[in-house]
Tab-separated table of C-alpha atoms in Angstrom:
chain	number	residue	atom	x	y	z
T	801	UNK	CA	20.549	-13.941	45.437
T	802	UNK	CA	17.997	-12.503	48.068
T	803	UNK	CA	14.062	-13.514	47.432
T	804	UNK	CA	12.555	-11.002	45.866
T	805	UNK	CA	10.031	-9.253	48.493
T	806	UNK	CA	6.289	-9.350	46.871
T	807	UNK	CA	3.542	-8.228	48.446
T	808	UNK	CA	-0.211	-9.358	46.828
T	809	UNK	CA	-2.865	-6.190	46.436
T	810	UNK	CA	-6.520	-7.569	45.850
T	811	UNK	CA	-7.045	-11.193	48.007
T	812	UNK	CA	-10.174	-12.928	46.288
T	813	UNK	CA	-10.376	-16.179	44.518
T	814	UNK	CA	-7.602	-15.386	42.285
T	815	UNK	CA	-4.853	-14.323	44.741
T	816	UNK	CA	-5.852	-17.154	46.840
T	817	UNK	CA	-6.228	-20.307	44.517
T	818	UNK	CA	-3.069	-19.506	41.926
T	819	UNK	CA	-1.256	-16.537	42.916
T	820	UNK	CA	0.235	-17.610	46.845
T	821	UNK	CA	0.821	-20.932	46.149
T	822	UNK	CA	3.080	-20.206	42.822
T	823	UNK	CA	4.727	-17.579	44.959
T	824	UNK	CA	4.811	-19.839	48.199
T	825	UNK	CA	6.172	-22.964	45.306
T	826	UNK	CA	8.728	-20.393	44.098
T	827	UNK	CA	11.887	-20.114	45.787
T	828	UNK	CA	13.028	-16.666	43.983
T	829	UNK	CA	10.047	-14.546	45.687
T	830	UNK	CA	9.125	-14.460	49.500
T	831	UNK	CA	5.890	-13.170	50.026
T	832	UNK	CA	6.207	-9.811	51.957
T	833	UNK	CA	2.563	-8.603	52.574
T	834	UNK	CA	-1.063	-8.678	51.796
T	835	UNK	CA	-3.558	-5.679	51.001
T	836	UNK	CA	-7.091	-5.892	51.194
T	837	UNK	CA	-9.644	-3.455	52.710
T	838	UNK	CA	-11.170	-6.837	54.190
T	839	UNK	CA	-9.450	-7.162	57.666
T	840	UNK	CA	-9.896	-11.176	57.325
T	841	UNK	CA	-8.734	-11.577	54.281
T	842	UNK	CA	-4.969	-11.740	55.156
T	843	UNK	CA	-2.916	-15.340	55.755
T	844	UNK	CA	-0.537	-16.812	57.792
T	845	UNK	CA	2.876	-15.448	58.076
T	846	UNK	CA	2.664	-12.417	56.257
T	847	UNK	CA	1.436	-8.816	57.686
T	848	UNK	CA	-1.662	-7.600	55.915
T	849	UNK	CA	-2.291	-3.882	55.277
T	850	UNK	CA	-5.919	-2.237	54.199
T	851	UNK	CA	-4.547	-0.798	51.523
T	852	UNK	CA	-1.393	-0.027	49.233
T	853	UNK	CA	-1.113	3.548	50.444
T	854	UNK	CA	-0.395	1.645	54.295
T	855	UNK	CA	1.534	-1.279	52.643
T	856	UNK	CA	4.149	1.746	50.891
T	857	UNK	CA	3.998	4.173	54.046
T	858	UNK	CA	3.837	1.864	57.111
T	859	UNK	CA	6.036	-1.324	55.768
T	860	UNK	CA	7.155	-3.806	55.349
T	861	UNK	CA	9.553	-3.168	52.191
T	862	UNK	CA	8.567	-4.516	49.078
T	863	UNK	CA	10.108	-5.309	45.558
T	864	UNK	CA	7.160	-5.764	43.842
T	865	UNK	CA	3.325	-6.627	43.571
T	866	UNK	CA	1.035	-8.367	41.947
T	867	UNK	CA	-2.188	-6.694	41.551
T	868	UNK	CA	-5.006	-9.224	41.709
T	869	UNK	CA	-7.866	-6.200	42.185
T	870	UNK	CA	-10.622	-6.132	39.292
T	871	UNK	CA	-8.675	-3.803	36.117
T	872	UNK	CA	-11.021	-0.835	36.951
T	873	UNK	CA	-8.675	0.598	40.184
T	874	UNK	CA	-5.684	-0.928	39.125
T	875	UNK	CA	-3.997	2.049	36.971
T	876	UNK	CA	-3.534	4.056	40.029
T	877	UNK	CA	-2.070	1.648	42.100
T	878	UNK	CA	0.197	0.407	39.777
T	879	UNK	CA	1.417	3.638	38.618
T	880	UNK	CA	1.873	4.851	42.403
T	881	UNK	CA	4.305	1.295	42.696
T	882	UNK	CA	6.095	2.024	39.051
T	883	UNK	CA	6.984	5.787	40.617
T	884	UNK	CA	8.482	4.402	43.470
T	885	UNK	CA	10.639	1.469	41.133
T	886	UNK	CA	8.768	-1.394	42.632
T	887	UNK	CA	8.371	-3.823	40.071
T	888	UNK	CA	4.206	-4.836	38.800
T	889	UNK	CA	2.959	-8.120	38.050
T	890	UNK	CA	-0.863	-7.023	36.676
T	891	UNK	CA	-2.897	-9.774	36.194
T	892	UNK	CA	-5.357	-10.374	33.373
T	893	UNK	CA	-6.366	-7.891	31.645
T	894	UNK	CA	-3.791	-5.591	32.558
T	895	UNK	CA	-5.982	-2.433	32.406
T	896	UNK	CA	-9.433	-1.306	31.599
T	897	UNK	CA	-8.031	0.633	28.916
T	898	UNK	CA	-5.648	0.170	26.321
T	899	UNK	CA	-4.521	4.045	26.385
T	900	UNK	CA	-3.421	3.464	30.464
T	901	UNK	CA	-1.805	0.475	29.806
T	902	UNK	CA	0.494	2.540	27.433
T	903	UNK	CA	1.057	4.927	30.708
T	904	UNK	CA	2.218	2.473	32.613
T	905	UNK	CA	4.708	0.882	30.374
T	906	UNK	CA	6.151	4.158	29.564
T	907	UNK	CA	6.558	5.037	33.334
T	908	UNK	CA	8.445	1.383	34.300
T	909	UNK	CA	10.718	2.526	31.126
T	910	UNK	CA	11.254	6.062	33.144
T	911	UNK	CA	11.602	4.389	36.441
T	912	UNK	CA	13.644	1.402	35.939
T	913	UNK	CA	10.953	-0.803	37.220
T	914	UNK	CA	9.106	-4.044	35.604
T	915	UNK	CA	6.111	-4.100	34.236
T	916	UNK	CA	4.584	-7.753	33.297
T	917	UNK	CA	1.391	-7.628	32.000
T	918	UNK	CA	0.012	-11.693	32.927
T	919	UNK	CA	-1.336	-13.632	30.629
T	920	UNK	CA	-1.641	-17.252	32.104
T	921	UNK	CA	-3.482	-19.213	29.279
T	922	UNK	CA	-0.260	-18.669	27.564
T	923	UNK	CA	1.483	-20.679	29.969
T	924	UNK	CA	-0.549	-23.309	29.853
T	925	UNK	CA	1.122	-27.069	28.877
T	926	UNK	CA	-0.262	-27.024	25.261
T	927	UNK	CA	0.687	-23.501	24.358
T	928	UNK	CA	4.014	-23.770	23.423
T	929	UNK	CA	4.234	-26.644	21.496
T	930	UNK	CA	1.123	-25.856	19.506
T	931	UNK	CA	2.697	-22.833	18.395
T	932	UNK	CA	5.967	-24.368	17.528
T	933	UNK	CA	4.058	-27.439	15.642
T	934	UNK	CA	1.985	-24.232	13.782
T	935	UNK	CA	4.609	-21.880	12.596
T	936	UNK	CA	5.684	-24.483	9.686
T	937	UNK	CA	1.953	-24.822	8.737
T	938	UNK	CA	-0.712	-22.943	6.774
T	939	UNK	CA	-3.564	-21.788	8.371
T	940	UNK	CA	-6.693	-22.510	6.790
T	941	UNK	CA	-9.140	-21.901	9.940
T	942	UNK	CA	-9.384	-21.529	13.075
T	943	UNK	CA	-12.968	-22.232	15.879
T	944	UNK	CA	-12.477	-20.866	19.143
T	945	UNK	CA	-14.989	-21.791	21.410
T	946	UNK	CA	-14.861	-20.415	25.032
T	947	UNK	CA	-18.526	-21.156	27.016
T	948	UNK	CA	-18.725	-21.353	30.231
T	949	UNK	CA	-21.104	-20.830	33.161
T	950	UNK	CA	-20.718	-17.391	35.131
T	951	UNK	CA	-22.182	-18.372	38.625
T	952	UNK	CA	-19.876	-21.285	38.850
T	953	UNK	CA	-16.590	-18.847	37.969
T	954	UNK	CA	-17.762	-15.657	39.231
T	955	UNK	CA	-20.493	-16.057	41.468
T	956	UNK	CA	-21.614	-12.152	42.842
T	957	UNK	CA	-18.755	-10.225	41.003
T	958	UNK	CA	-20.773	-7.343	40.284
T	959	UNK	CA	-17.182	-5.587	39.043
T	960	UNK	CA	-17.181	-7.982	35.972
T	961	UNK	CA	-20.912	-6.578	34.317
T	962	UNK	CA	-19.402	-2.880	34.870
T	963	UNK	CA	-17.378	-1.047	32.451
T	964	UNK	CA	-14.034	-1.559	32.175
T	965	UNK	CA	-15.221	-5.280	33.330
T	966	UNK	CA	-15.215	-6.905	30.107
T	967	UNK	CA	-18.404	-9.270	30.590
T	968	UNK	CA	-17.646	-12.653	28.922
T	969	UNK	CA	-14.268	-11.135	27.718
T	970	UNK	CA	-13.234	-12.201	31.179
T	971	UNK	CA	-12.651	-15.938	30.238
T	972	UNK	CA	-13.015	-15.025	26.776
T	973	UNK	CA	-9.296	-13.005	26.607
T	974	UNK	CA	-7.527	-15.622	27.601
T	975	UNK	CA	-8.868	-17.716	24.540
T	976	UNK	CA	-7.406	-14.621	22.608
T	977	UNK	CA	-4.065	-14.703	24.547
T	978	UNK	CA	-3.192	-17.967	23.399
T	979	UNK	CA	-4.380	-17.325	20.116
T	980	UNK	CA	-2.541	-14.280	19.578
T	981	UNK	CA	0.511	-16.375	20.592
T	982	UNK	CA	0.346	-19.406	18.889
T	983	UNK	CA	-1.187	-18.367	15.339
T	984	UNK	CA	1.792	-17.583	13.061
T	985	UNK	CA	-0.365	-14.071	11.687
T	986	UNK	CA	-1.992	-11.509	13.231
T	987	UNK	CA	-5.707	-11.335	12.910
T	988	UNK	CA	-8.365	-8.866	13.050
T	989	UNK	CA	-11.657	-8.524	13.547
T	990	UNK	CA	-14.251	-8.070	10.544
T	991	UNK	CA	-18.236	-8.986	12.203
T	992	UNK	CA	-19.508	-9.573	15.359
T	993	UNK	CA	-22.127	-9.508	17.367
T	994	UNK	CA	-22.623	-8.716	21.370
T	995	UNK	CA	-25.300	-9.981	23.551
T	996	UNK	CA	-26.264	-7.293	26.711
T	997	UNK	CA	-28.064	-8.173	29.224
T	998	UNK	CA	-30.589	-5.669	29.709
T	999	UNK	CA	-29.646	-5.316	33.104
T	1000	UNK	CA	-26.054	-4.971	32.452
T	1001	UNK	CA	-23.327	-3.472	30.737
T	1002	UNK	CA	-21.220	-5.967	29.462
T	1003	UNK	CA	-21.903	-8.721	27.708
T	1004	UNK	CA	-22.829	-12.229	28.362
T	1005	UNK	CA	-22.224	-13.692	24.804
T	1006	UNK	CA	-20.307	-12.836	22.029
T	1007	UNK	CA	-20.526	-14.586	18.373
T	1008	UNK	CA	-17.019	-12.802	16.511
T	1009	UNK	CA	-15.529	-13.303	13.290
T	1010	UNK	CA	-12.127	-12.804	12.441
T	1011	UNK	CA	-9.453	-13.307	9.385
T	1012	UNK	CA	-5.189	-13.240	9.769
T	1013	UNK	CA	-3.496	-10.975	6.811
T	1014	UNK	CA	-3.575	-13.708	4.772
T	1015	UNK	CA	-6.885	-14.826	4.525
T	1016	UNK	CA	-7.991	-17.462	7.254
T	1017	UNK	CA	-11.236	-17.282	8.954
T	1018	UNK	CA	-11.252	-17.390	12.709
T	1019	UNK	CA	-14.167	-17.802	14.115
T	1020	UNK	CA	-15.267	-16.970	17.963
T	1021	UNK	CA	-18.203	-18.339	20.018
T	1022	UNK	CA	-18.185	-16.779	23.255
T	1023	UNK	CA	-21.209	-17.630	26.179
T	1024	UNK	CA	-21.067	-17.540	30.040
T	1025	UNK	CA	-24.971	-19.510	29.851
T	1026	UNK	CA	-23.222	-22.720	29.530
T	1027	UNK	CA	-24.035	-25.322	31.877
T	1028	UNK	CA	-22.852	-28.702	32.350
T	1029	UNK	CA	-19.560	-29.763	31.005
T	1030	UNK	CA	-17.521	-26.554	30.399
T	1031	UNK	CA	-15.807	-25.845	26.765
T	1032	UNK	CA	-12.365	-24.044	26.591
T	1033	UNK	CA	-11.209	-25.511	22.796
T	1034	UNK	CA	-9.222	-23.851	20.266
T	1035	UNK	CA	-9.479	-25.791	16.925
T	1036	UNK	CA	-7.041	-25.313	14.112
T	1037	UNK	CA	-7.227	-26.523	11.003
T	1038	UNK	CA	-4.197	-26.792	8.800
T	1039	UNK	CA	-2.530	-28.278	5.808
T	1040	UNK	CA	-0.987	-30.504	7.939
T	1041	UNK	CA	-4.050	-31.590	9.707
T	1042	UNK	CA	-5.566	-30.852	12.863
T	1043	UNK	CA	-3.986	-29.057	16.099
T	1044	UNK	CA	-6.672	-28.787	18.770
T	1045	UNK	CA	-6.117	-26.834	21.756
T	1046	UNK	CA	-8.838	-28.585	24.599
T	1047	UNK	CA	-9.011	-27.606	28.803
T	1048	UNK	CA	-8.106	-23.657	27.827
T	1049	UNK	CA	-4.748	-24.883	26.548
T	1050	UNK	CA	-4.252	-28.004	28.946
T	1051	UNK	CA	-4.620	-30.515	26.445
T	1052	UNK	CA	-2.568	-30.633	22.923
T	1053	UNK	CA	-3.691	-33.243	20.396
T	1054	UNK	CA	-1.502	-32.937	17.052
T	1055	UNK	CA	-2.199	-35.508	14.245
T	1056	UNK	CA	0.444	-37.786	16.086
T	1057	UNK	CA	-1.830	-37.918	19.241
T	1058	UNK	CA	-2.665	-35.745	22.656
T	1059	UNK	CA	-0.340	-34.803	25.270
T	1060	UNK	CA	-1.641	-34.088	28.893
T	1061	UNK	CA	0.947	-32.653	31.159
T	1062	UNK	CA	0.686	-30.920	34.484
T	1063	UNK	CA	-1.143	-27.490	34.850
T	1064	UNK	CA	2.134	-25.180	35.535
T	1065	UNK	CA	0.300	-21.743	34.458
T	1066	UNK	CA	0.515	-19.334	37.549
T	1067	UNK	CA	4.227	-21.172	38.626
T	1068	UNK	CA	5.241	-20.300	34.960
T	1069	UNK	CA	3.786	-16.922	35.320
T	1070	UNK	CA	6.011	-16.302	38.272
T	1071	UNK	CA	9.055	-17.796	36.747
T	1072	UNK	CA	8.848	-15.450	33.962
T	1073	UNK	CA	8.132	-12.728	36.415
T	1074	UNK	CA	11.320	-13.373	38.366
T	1075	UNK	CA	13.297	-13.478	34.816
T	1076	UNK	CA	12.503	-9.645	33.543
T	1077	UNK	CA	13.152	-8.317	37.251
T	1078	UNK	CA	16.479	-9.553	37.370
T	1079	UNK	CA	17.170	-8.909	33.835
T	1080	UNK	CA	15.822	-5.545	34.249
T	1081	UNK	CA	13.497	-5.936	31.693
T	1082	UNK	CA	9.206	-5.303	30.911
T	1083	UNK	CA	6.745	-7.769	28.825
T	1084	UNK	CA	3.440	-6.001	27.844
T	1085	UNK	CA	2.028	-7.380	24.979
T	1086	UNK	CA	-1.536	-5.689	24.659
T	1087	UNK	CA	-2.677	-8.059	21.638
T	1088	UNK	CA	-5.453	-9.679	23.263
T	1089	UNK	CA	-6.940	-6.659	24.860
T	1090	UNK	CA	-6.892	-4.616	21.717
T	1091	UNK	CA	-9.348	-7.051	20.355
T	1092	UNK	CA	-11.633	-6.981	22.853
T	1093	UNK	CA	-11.635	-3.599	22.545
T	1094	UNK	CA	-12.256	-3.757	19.146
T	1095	UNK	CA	-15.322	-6.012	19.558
T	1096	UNK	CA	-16.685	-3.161	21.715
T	1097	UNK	CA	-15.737	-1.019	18.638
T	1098	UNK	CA	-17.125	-2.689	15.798
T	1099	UNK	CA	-19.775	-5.604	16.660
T	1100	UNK	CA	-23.036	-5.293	16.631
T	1101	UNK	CA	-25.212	-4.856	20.433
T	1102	UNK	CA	-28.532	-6.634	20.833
T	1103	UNK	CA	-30.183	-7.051	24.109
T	1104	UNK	CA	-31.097	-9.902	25.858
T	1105	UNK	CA	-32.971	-11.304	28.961
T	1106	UNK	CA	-31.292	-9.718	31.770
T	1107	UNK	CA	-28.948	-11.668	33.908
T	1108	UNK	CA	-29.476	-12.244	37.685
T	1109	UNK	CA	-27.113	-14.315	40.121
């Protein structure tokens, strides 16, 4: 079976530190291109356009992308792939709506194309077991705290305090990913409370509290002020004891004891990519977005000291 031809739209930190070396580790894809307006940000052995519009009219061929742009531009360029049945890979989150998501899933079913929407926390070592070890348990709560400090992980990304951005719901989705995936019940939200920047428009905290349909608190502390050691921990507490979640899904400890095993996110990410292309299939599970969006919805704003780099 030919390598499927992928070309990477959007080359910052992302693109360059996960996506081209799962693709380059990967021996189902070959990558075909790079886009970027930037003329220097293309690499080694691989023709790079200014833009997706050149990439689609000049060449080479491609089977698919992997849009690695901030979610605010990305609608039109995947939809302009989708119509021509190249398959999408959208990275995290897949839109900076929940409405054009729902566009561009309905237009891979109409073209025949895949549509993956990315969410690599859920590939991280812990995930899957954790969930496993949870389904036979009852949930009595759940902590979820996600701080971390902004100008280490996105120094000068003025996209990210911009609508459609998401603020501290950057790192703070993929705390929801995995716990959309691994909790046995869905959740919702109840309270919550936002904290602006006065010089921005998304948040730089977030204090949220949840409960699953059948009762269990989840509670979610959100803040890109950390310094110091960095926390990515989700903590569950069940009648079977404890199943902690440390590293943003790295690290499993279970009652029995922690496991550690290799970070394989963005190479699982890929994997799973390479499965629904050939199987002709599409995996967009909006979960995680639609509560961010619902924290927009139904917390509480208050305003704090504004935020420079």
């Amino acid at each position: 079976m030919d390598p499927i031809r992928i070309g990477i739209v959007g080359m910052g930190k992302i693109a360059r530190d996960q996506h081209l070396p799962a693709i380059r580790g990967d021996a189902a894809f070959s990558l075909a291109a790079t886009v970027s307006p930037v003329a220097d940000q293309g690499v080694d052995g691989a023709p790079h356009l200014p833009s997706l519009d050149a990439l689609l009219a000049q060449g080479p061929a491609v089977d698919a992308i992997a849009l690695c742009t901030p979610p605010q531009v990305r609608y039109d360029l995947a939809a302009q792939a989708l119509a021509r049945g190249i398959h999408v890979f959208l990275e995290k989150p897949p839109g900076a709506t929940l409405a054009e998501v729902d566009a561009l899933e309905a237009c891979a079913a109409r073209t025949g194309a895949s549509l993956f929407a990315a969410w690599h926390s859920r590939f991280a070592a812990g995930v899957a077991p954790a969930r496993a070890w949870l389904a036979e348990r009852q949930i009595e709560s759940v902590s979820i705290v996600w701080r971390e400090d902004v100008r280490v992980w996105h120094p000068g990304q003025a996209w990210i305090w911009e609508p459609g951005g998401l603020g501290v719901f950057d790192p703070g989705i993929n705390a929801l990913s995995i716990a959309t995936h691994i909790l046995p019940r869905p959740f919702y939200l109840r309270a919550g409370t936002l904290l602006i920047p006065a010089n921005r428009a998304a948040p730089i905290a977030a204090d949220l509290s949840f409960c699953d349909t059948a009762g269990a608190e989840i509670h979610m502390d959100l803040d890109w002020r950390q310094t110091g050691a960095q926390s990515w921990d989700i903590i569950v507490e069940t009648d079977a004891g404890t199943c902690k979640l440390s590293r943003g899904g790295a690290v499993l400890t279970l009652p029995s004891g922690a496991e550690h095993k290799e970070d394989r996110e963005y190479p699982g990410l890929y994997a799973r990519f390479a499965t629904l292309i050939h199987s002709g299939r599409s995996d967009v599970d909006t979960s995680p977005l639609k509560l961010v969006a619902d924290a927009f919805l139904r917390a509480r704003r208050d305003t704090v000291e504004p935020f420079n780099d």
